[in-house]
CSV table of C-alpha atoms and ligand atoms in Angstrom, one decimal:
chain,number,residue,atom,x,y,z
P,12,MET,CA,39.5,-58.8,9.2
P,13,GLN,CA,37.9,-61.4,11.5
P,14,ASP,CA,36.7,-64.7,10.2
P,15,THR,CA,32.9,-65.1,10.7
P,16,LEU,CA,30.0,-67.6,10.4
P,17,VAL,CA,26.6,-66.5,9.6
P,18,ARG,CA,23.3,-68.5,10.1
P,19,ALA,CA,20.3,-67.8,8.0
P,20,ILE,CA,16.9,-69.5,7.4
P,21,GLY,CA,14.2,-69.1,4.8
P,22,ALA,CA,11.6,-66.6,6.2
P,23,TYR,CA,8.8,-68.6,4.9
P,24,VAL,CA,10.4,-71.9,3.8
P,25,ASN,CA,12.1,-74.6,5.9
P,26,ILE,CA,15.6,-74.3,4.4
P,27,ARG,CA,18.6,-73.2,6.4
P,28,CYS,CA,21.9,-72.0,5.3
P,29,MET,CA,25.2,-71.3,6.9
P,30,ALA,CA,28.2,-69.8,5.4
P,31,ALA,CA,31.8,-69.1,6.8
P,32,VAL,CA,34.8,-67.1,5.8
P,33,THR,CA,37.8,-69.1,7.3
P,34,THR,CA,40.8,-67.4,5.7
P,35,HIS,CA,42.5,-66.4,8.8
P,36,LEU,CA,42.0,-69.5,10.9
P,37,VAL,CA,43.2,-71.7,8.0
P,38,GLU,CA,46.2,-69.5,7.6
P,39,GLU,CA,46.9,-69.9,11.2
P,40,ALA,CA,46.5,-73.7,10.9
P,41,ARG,CA,49.0,-73.6,7.9
P,42,ARG,CA,51.6,-71.7,10.0
P,43,ARG,CA,51.2,-73.9,13.2
P,44,HIS,CA,51.5,-77.1,11.3
P,45,ASP,CA,53.8,-76.0,8.5
P,46,THR,CA,51.5,-77.6,5.9
P,47,TYR,CA,52.4,-77.8,2.2
P,48,PRO,CA,49.8,-76.6,-0.2
P,49,THR,CA,48.0,-79.9,-0.7
P,50,ALA,CA,48.0,-80.6,3.0
P,51,THR,CA,46.8,-76.9,3.6
P,52,VAL,CA,43.8,-77.2,1.2
P,53,ALA,CA,42.7,-80.5,2.8
P,54,LEU,CA,43.1,-79.3,6.3
P,55,GLY,CA,41.5,-75.9,5.5
P,56,ARG,CA,38.5,-77.6,3.9
P,57,ALA,CA,38.1,-80.0,6.9
P,58,LEU,CA,38.5,-77.1,9.4
P,59,THR,CA,35.8,-75.2,7.5
P,60,GLY,CA,33.6,-78.3,7.4
P,61,GLY,CA,34.1,-78.4,11.2
P,62,ILE,CA,33.0,-74.8,11.8
P,63,LEU,CA,29.9,-75.3,9.6
P,64,LEU,CA,28.9,-78.5,11.5
P,65,GLY,CA,29.8,-76.8,14.8
P,66,GLY,CA,27.3,-74.0,13.8
P,67,LEU,CA,24.5,-76.6,13.9
P,68,LEU,CA,25.4,-77.5,17.7
P,69,MET,CA,24.3,-75.8,21.0
P,70,GLY,CA,25.9,-75.0,24.3
P,71,ASP,CA,28.7,-77.2,25.2
P,72,GLU,CA,28.2,-79.7,22.3
P,73,ARG,CA,31.3,-80.7,20.2
P,74,VAL,CA,31.9,-82.3,16.9
P,75,ASN,CA,34.9,-84.2,15.8
P,76,LEU,CA,35.6,-85.1,12.2
P,77,GLN,CA,38.1,-87.7,11.3
P,78,ILE,CA,39.2,-88.6,7.7
P,79,ASN,CA,41.2,-91.7,7.3
P,80,GLY,CA,42.7,-92.6,3.9
P,81,ARG,CA,45.3,-94.7,2.2
P,82,GLY,CA,46.9,-91.7,0.5
P,83,PRO,CA,50.0,-89.9,1.6
P,84,LEU,CA,48.1,-87.5,3.8
P,85,ARG,CA,46.9,-90.5,5.9
P,86,SER,CA,44.4,-88.7,8.3
P,87,ILE,CA,42.8,-85.4,9.0
P,88,VAL,CA,41.4,-84.7,12.5
P,89,VAL,CA,39.2,-81.6,13.3
P,90,ASP,CA,37.5,-80.7,16.4
P,91,ALA,CA,35.0,-77.9,16.7
P,92,ASP,CA,32.5,-76.4,19.3
P,93,ALA,CA,29.3,-74.4,19.0
P,94,TYR,CA,31.1,-71.2,20.0
P,95,GLY,CA,33.0,-71.0,16.7
P,96,HIS,CA,36.3,-72.6,17.9
P,97,VAL,CA,38.1,-75.1,15.6
P,98,ARG,CA,41.3,-76.9,15.9
P,99,GLY,CA,42.8,-79.6,13.7
P,100,PHE,CA,45.9,-81.4,12.2
P,101,VAL,CA,46.9,-83.6,9.3
P,102,ARG,CA,49.0,-86.6,9.9
P,103,HIS,CA,51.6,-85.7,7.1
P,104,PRO,CA,51.7,-82.0,6.8
P,105,HIS,CA,54.4,-82.0,4.2
P,106,THR,CA,52.1,-83.9,1.7
P,107,GLN,CA,52.4,-82.2,-1.6
P,108,MET,CA,50.8,-83.8,-4.9
P,109,PRO,CA,51.3,-82.7,-8.4
P,110,LEU,CA,48.5,-80.2,-9.9
P,111,ARG,CA,45.8,-81.9,-12.0
P,112,GLU,CA,44.6,-79.5,-14.6
P,113,GLY,CA,46.0,-76.6,-12.5
P,114,LYS,CA,44.1,-77.8,-9.5
P,115,ILE,CA,45.2,-79.2,-6.1
P,116,SER,CA,44.0,-82.8,-5.9
P,117,VAL,CA,43.0,-83.4,-2.3
P,118,LYS,CA,41.3,-86.7,-3.4
P,119,GLU,CA,44.7,-88.1,-4.4
P,120,ALA,CA,46.4,-87.0,-1.1
P,121,ILE,CA,43.6,-88.6,1.0
P,122,GLY,CA,42.9,-91.8,-1.1
P,123,ALA,CA,40.3,-94.3,-0.5
P,124,GLY,CA,38.9,-94.3,3.1
P,125,THR,CA,36.3,-93.3,5.6
P,126,LEU,CA,34.8,-90.1,7.2
P,127,GLN,CA,33.9,-90.5,10.8
P,128,VAL,CA,31.8,-87.8,12.7
P,129,LEU,CA,31.6,-88.0,16.2
P,130,LYS,CA,29.1,-85.6,18.0
P,131,ILE,CA,29.3,-85.0,21.7
P,132,GLN,CA,25.7,-83.8,22.6
P,133,THR,CA,24.6,-82.6,26.0
P,134,ASN,CA,21.3,-84.3,25.9
P,135,GLN,CA,22.8,-87.7,24.8
P,136,LYS,CA,24.7,-90.0,27.1
P,137,GLU,CA,26.7,-91.6,24.4
P,138,PRO,CA,28.3,-89.5,21.6
P,139,TYR,CA,26.7,-90.0,18.2
P,140,ARG,CA,29.0,-91.6,15.8
P,141,GLY,CA,28.4,-91.7,12.0
P,142,ILE,CA,30.9,-93.3,9.7
P,143,VAL,CA,30.7,-93.3,5.8
P,144,PRO,CA,33.0,-94.4,3.2
P,145,LEU,CA,34.6,-91.5,1.3
P,146,VAL,CA,32.6,-90.8,-2.0
P,147,SER,CA,35.0,-88.2,-3.5
P,148,GLY,CA,37.8,-87.5,-1.2
P,149,GLU,CA,37.5,-83.8,-1.8
P,150,ILE,CA,35.8,-83.4,1.6
P,151,ALA,CA,32.6,-81.2,0.7
P,152,LYS,CA,30.9,-84.1,-1.2
P,153,ASP,CA,32.0,-86.5,1.6
P,154,LEU,CA,30.3,-84.4,4.2
P,155,THR,CA,27.2,-84.0,2.1
P,156,ALA,CA,27.0,-87.7,1.8
P,157,TYR,CA,27.5,-88.0,5.5
P,158,LEU,CA,24.7,-85.6,6.1
P,159,VAL,CA,22.4,-87.3,3.6
P,160,ASN,CA,23.1,-90.9,4.4
P,161,SER,CA,23.9,-90.8,8.3
P,162,GLU,CA,22.0,-87.9,9.5
P,163,GLN,CA,19.1,-88.2,6.8
P,164,VAL,CA,18.9,-84.6,6.2
P,165,PRO,CA,19.0,-83.4,2.4
P,166,SER,CA,22.0,-81.1,2.4
P,167,ALA,CA,24.6,-79.6,0.2
P,168,VAL,CA,28.1,-78.6,1.4
P,169,ALA,CA,30.7,-76.5,-0.6
P,170,LEU,CA,34.1,-75.9,0.7
P,171,GLY,CA,37.1,-74.0,-0.8
P,172,VAL,CA,40.6,-72.9,0.0
P,173,TYR,CA,42.7,-70.8,-2.3
P,174,ILE,CA,46.5,-70.8,-1.9
P,175,GLU,CA,48.9,-67.9,-3.0
P,176,LYS,CA,52.0,-68.7,-5.0
P,177,ASP,CA,53.9,-68.1,-1.6
P,178,THR,CA,51.9,-70.8,-0.1
P,179,ARG,CA,49.8,-68.7,2.2
P,180,VAL,CA,46.1,-69.0,2.4
P,181,ALA,CA,44.5,-66.2,0.3
P,182,ALA,CA,40.8,-67.2,0.8
P,183,SER,CA,39.0,-70.0,2.5
P,184,GLY,CA,35.4,-70.7,3.4
P,185,GLY,CA,32.2,-72.5,2.6
P,186,PHE,CA,28.6,-73.1,3.0
P,187,ILE,CA,26.0,-75.6,4.0
P,188,VAL,CA,22.4,-75.5,3.1
P,189,GLN,CA,19.8,-78.0,4.5
P,190,ALA,CA,16.2,-78.8,3.5
P,191,LEU,CA,14.4,-79.4,6.7
P,192,PRO,CA,11.0,-81.1,7.1
P,193,GLY,CA,8.3,-79.1,5.3
P,194,ALA,CA,10.6,-77.7,2.7
P,195,GLN,CA,8.8,-77.6,-0.7
P,196,ASP,CA,10.4,-79.2,-3.9
P,197,ARG,CA,9.9,-76.0,-5.7
P,198,GLU,CA,12.2,-74.1,-3.2
P,199,ILE,CA,14.6,-77.0,-3.1
P,200,ALA,CA,14.9,-76.8,-6.9
P,201,ILE,CA,15.5,-73.1,-6.7
P,202,VAL,CA,18.5,-73.5,-4.3
P,203,GLU,CA,19.8,-76.4,-6.3
P,204,GLU,CA,19.9,-74.2,-9.5
P,205,ASN,CA,21.6,-71.4,-7.5
P,206,ILE,CA,24.2,-73.9,-6.3
P,207,ALA,CA,24.8,-75.1,-9.8
P,208,ALA,CA,25.4,-71.7,-11.0
P,209,LEU,CA,27.7,-70.5,-8.3
P,210,PRO,CA,31.5,-70.0,-8.8
P,211,PRO,CA,33.7,-72.0,-6.4
P,212,CYS,CA,33.6,-70.7,-2.7
P,213,SER,CA,37.3,-69.7,-2.8
P,214,GLU,CA,36.6,-67.6,-5.9
P,215,MET,CA,33.7,-65.9,-4.3
P,216,ILE,CA,35.7,-65.1,-1.1
P,217,LEU,CA,38.8,-64.0,-3.1
P,218,ASN,CA,36.4,-61.4,-4.8
P,219,GLY,CA,35.5,-60.1,-1.5
P,220,LEU,CA,32.2,-61.8,-0.8
P,221,GLY,CA,31.3,-62.4,3.0
P,222,PRO,CA,29.2,-65.1,4.5
P,223,ARG,CA,26.0,-62.9,4.1
P,224,ASP,CA,26.8,-62.4,0.5
P,225,ILE,CA,27.3,-66.1,0.0
P,226,ILE,CA,24.1,-67.0,1.6
P,227,ALA,CA,22.3,-64.4,-0.5
P,228,ARG,CA,23.6,-66.0,-3.6
P,229,VAL,CA,22.7,-69.7,-2.5
P,230,MET,CA,19.3,-68.6,-1.5
P,231,GLU,CA,18.6,-66.2,-4.3
P,232,GLY,CA,14.9,-66.0,-5.0
P,233,ILE,CA,13.9,-67.0,-1.5
P,234,THR,CA,13.2,-64.5,1.4
P,235,ILE,CA,15.7,-65.1,4.1
P,236,LYS,CA,16.0,-64.1,7.7
P,237,PHE,CA,19.5,-63.8,9.2
P,238,LEU,CA,19.7,-65.4,12.6
P,239,GLU,CA,23.2,-65.0,13.8
P,240,GLU,CA,26.7,-63.7,12.9
P,241,LYS,CA,29.6,-64.8,15.0
P,242,GLU,CA,33.4,-64.6,15.1
P,243,ILE,CA,35.2,-67.9,14.5
P,244,SER,CA,38.8,-68.8,15.2
P,245,PHE,CA,41.5,-71.5,15.4
P,246,GLN,CA,41.5,-72.2,19.1
P,247,CYS,CA,42.9,-75.3,20.9
P,248,ARG,CA,41.8,-76.7,24.2
P,249,CYS,CA,45.4,-77.6,25.5
P,250,SER,CA,47.0,-76.0,28.5
P,251,LYS,CA,49.9,-76.6,30.8
P,252,ASP,CA,47.5,-77.7,33.4
P,253,ARG,CA,46.2,-80.5,31.1
P,254,VAL,CA,49.9,-81.5,30.5
P,255,ILE,CA,50.3,-81.7,34.4
P,256,ARG,CA,47.2,-83.9,34.7
P,257,ILE,CA,48.6,-86.2,32.1
P,258,MET,CA,52.0,-86.4,34.1
P,259,ILE,CA,50.0,-87.1,37.4
P,260,ALA,CA,48.2,-89.9,35.6
P,261,LEU,CA,51.6,-91.5,34.5
P,262,GLY,CA,52.3,-92.1,38.1
P,263,PRO,CA,55.3,-91.4,40.3
P,264,GLU,CA,57.6,-94.2,38.9
P,265,GLU,CA,57.4,-92.7,35.4
P,266,ILE,CA,57.9,-89.1,36.6
P,267,ARG,CA,60.9,-90.2,38.6
P,268,ASP,CA,62.2,-91.9,35.4
P,269,ILE,CA,61.7,-88.9,33.3
P,270,LEU,CA,63.5,-86.7,35.9
P,271,VAL,CA,66.6,-89.1,36.0
P,272,LYS,CA,66.7,-89.6,32.2
P,273,GLU,CA,65.6,-86.2,30.8
P,274,GLY,CA,65.7,-83.7,33.7
P,275,GLU,CA,62.3,-82.2,32.5
P,276,ALA,CA,59.2,-83.2,30.6
P,277,LYS,CA,58.5,-82.0,27.2
P,278,ALA,CA,55.1,-82.2,25.4
P,279,SER,CA,53.8,-80.8,22.1
P,280,CYS,CA,50.1,-80.6,21.3
P,281,GLU,CA,49.1,-82.5,18.2
P,282,PHE,CA,46.2,-80.2,17.4
P,283,CYS,CA,47.9,-76.9,17.6
P,284,LYS,CA,51.8,-77.7,17.9
P,285,GLN,CA,52.1,-75.7,21.2
P,286,ASN,CA,55.2,-77.0,23.1
P,287,TYR,CA,55.1,-77.3,26.9
P,288,VAL,CA,58.0,-77.9,29.2
P,289,VAL,CA,57.5,-79.2,32.7
P,290,THR,CA,60.8,-78.1,34.5
P,291,GLY,CA,62.7,-80.5,36.7
P,292,ASP,CA,61.8,-78.4,39.8
P,293,GLU,CA,58.0,-78.6,38.6
P,294,LEU,CA,58.4,-82.4,38.4
P,295,LYS,CA,60.0,-82.8,41.9
P,296,GLN,CA,57.2,-80.6,43.2
P,297,LEU,CA,54.6,-82.8,41.5
P,298,LEU,CA,56.2,-85.9,43.0
P,299,GLU,CA,56.0,-84.3,46.5
P,300,GLU,CA,52.3,-83.5,46.0
P,301,ILE,CA,51.6,-87.0,44.7
P,302,GLU,CA,53.4,-88.6,47.7
P,303,ALA,CA,51.5,-86.3,50.1
P,304,MET,CA,48.3,-87.5,48.8
P,305,PRO,CA,46.5,-90.1,51.1
P,306,GLU,CA,46.9,-93.6,49.7
P,307,SER,CA,43.7,-94.8,48.3
P,308,PRO,CA,42.5,-97.8,50.2
P,309,GLU,CA,42.8,-101.3,48.9
P,310,PRO,CA,39.8,-102.4,47.0
K,408,ZN,ZN1,46.7,-77.6,21.5
């Protein structure tokens, strides 16, 4: 089964809703980063949040979420685009906290801190940057606070990750609902009541509900129009080409130094843990290419 994101809007009211099932992509993140359950839940919620915010973007726009806290997890970084691709990592993947009333406490793992949202939008020269103090540390409420306070859009966000006893991800997903200008108080109240009565997202997904079913539950009592359903996945932007470009930027001195000391260059991508090796022969060829380049004139 493929992870999907679904977008919908009220047919006659200005309320939009998106829901995503992210079980497979969060499991992939767990495997790549070898996260322990507390870190898996934290990263999974952040990845899902990234996918949902990415769903509000267009074209080549990107969104970057950064959570920095004083807790043992330290930080979570997530990067998503409008095409349903997301990548991310936690600073300390082996973070594991004791259960609180049988539940994983992401709040304790993150601690007091901030949530920063960076949006790279095509029609803006500078990226949009919003930073808010963490209000709960459980991520969904923090994203809600960001959307309400920084973007000034009345919103509700729910995120959930359910972990099996063997630490695999059994269910993950979430939804976002937003009241756009013109939405009536009566309809907002209906949605608020629906959300209050909902079981946790992870439970709905564990019971087999898909994004459309979740949207139907959130928007119950309101006629909705489904706009789009798309496949979503964990996908990184790294490549060997990028590693080579970084090597070139280091300059010939540094490359010669690596060649003498290490014989080859190794790099690991922070976002996806992919390892890259630039062999000695490739480094030598790179040096030849750099030396063959015409020297830039003195400024
Ligand atoms: Zn990568």
